[in-house]
Short mmCIF file of C-alpha atoms in Angstrom, two decimals:
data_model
loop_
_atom_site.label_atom_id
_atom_site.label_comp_id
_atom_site.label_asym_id
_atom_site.label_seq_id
_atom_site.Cartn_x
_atom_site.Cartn_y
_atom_site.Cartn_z
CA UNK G 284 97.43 107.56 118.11
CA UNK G 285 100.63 109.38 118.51
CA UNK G 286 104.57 109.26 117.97
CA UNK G 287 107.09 110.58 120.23
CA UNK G 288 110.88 109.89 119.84
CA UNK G 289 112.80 108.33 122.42
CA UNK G 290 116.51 107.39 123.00
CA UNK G 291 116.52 103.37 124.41
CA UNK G 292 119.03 102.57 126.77
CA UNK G 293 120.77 100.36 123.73
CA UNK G 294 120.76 103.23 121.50
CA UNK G 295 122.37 105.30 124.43
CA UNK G 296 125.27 105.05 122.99
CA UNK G 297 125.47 105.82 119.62
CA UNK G 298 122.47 108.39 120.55
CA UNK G 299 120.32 107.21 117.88
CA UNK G 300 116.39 107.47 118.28
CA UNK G 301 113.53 105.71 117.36
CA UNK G 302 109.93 106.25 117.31
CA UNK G 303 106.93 105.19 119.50
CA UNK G 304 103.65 105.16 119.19
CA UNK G 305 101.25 104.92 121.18
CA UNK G 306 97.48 104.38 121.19
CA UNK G 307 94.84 105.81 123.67
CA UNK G 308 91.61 105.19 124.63
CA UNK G 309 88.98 108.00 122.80
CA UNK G 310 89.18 110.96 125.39
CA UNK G 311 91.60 109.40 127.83
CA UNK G 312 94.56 112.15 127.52
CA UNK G 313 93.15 113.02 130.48
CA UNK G 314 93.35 109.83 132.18
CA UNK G 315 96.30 108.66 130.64
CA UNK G 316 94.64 104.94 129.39
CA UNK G 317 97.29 103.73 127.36
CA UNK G 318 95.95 100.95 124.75
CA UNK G 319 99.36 100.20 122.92
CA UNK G 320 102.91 100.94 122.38
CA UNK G 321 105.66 100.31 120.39
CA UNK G 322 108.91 100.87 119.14
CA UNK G 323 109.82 101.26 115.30
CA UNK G 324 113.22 101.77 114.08
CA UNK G 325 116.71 100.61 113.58
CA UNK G 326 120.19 101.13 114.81
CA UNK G 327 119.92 105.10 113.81
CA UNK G 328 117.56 107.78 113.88
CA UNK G 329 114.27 107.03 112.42
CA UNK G 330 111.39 109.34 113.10
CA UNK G 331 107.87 109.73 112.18
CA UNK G 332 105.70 112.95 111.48
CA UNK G 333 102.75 111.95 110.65
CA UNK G 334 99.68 109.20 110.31
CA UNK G 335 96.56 108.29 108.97
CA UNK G 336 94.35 105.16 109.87
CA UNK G 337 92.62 103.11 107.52
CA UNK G 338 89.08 102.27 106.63
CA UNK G 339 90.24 98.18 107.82
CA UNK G 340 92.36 99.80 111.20
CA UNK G 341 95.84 99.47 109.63
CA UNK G 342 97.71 102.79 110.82
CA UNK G 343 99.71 104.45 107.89
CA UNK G 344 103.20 106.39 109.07
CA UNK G 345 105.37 108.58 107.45
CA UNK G 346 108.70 110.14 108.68
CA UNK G 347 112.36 109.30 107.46
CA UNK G 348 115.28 106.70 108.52
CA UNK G 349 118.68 107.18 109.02
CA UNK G 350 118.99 103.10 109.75
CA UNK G 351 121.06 101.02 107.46
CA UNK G 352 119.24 97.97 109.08
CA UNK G 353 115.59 98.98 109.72
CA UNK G 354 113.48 95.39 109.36
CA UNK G 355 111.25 95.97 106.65
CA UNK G 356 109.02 93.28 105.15
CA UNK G 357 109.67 91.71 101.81
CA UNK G 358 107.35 93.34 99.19
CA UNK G 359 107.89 96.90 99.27
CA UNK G 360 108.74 99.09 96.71
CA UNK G 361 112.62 100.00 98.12
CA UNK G 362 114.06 98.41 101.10
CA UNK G 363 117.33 99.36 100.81
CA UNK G 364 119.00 102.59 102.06
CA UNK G 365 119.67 105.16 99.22
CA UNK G 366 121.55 107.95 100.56
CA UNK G 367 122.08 110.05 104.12
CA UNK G 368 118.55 109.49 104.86
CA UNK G 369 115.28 108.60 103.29
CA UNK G 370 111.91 109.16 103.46
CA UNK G 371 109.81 106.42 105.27
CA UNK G 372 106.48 105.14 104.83
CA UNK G 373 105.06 102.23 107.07
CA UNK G 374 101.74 100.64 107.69
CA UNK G 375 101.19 98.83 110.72
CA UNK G 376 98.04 96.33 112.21
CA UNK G 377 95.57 98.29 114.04
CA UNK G 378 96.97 96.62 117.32
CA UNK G 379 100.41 97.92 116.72
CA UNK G 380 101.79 94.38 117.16
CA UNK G 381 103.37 94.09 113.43
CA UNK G 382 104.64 96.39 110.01
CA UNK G 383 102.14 95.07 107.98
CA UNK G 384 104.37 96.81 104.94
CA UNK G 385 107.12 99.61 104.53
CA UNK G 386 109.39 101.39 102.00
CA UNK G 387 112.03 103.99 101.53
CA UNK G 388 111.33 106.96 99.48
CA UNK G 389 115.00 108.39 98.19
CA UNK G 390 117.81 109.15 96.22
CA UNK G 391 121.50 109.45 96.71
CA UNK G 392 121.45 112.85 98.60
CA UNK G 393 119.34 114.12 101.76
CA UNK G 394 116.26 112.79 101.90
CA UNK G 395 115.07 112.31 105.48
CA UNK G 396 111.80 114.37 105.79
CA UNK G 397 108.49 113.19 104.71
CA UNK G 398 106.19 115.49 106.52
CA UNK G 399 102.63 114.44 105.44
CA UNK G 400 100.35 111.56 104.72
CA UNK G 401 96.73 110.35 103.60
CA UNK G 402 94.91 108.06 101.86
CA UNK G 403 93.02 108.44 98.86
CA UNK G 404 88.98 106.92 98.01
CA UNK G 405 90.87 103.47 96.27
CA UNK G 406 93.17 103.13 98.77
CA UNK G 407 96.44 104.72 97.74
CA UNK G 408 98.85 106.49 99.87
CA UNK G 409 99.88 109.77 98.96
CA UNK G 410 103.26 111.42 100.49
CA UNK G 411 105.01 114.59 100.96
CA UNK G 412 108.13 115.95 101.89
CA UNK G 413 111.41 117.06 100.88
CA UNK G 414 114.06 115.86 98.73
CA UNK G 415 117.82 116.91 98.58
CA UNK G 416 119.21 114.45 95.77
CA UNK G 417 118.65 115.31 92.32
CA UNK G 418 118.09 111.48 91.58
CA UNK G 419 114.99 110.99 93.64
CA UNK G 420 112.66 108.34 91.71
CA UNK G 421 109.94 110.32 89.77
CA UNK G 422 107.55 108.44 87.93
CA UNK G 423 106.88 109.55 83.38
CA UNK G 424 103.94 111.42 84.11
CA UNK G 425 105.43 114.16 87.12
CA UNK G 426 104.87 117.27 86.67
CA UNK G 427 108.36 118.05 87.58
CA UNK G 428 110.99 115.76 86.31
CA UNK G 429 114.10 117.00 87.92
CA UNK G 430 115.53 118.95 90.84
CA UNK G 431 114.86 122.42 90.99
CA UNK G 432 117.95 122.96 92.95
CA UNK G 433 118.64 124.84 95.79
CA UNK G 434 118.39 123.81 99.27
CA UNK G 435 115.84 121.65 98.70
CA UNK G 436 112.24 120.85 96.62
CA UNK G 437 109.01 119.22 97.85
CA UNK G 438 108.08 115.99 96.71
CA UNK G 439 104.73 114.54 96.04
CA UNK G 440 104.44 110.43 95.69
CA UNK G 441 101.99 108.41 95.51
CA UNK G 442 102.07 104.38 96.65
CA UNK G 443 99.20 101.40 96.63
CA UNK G 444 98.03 100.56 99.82
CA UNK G 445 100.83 97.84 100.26
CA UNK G 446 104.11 99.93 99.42
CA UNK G 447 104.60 97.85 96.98
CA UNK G 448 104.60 100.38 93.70
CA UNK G 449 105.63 104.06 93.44
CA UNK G 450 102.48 105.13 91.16
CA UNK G 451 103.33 108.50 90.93
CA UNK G 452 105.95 110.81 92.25
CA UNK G 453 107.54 114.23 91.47
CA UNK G 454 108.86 117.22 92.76
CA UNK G 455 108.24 120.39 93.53
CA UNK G 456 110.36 123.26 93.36
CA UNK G 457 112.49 125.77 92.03
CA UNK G 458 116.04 127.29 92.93
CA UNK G 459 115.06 128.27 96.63
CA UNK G 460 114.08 126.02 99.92
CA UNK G 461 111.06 124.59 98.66
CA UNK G 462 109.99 121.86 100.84
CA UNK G 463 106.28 120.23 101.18
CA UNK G 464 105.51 120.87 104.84
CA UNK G 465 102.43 120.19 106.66
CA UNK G 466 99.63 117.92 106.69
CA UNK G 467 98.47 116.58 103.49
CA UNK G 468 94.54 116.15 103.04
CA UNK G 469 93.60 114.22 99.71
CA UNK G 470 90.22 114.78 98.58
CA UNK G 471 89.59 112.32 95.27
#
């Protein structure tokens, strides 16, 4: 699997983007075998970074949304635009044909990069990124309660495998640019 963005012809102009993604064959770059494709996103930009597939075939994304209407199903733990942009965390059906669940990570501020993803042994999804609003949603046990300050601090989160509960989430970060870039690999 992988994302690309792309400007539609009914995005043209407002030049908002959304994502793709597309599925190959195993070991068809080569012959270009396309399985599936589709488009996520809203009337803005919405963008994804990275993804993990599941033990069932469910594909986990995470990026961010600038859309004050992205279509996200009932059930997840924030639905609702919080700021100028918000993390974003989707899971879709193996055959790429629905969003099986989604949520908005975010606070009143900046908030549109959520750079890695991966699933834990029970299940949960685990997040990172970076966070510009001193209100991002933290959960009592973080190891960092509030914003460092700066430019920006990392954020760690975890969610249950439907999206539908913020089990943990902090940040991380002091008075510099500190975001959390990369992949993110979750052991235990």
């Amino acid at each position: 699997y992988f994302t690309r963005h792309r400007r539609s012809a009914s995005s043209a102009a407002t030049g908002a983007s959304r994502s793709v993604l597309e599925s190959l064959e195993p070991r068809s770059l080569l012959t270009g075998t396309l399985l599936g494709s589709t488009y996520l996103g809203g009337s803005g930009d919405d963008v994804f970074r990275d993804g993990v597939v599941a033990p069932d075939g469910s594909i986990y994304l995470a990026g961010a949304s600038l859309s004050g209407d992205l279509a996200l199903p009932a059930g997840g733990y924030d639905r609702s635009p919080n700021g100028n942009g918000d993390g974003l965390v989707v899971r879709l059906g193996g055959d790429l044909s629905s969003i099986l669940a989604g949520t908005l990570l975010g606070g009143g501020g900046w908030d549109k990069n959520t750079y890695g993803i991966d699933l834990d042994p029970s299940g949960n999804v685990w997040v990172a990124g970076e966070t510009r609003s001193s209100d991002y949603p933290v959960t009592a046990t973080a190891t960092q309660k509030t914003y460092g300050g700066g430019l920006g601090d990392g954020f760690l989160a975890k969610l249950d495998g439907n999206l539908s509960g913020l089990l943990y989430s902090t940040f991380l970060g002091g008075t510099g640019d500190d975001p959390a870039r990369g992949g993110l690999d979750v052991d235990a």
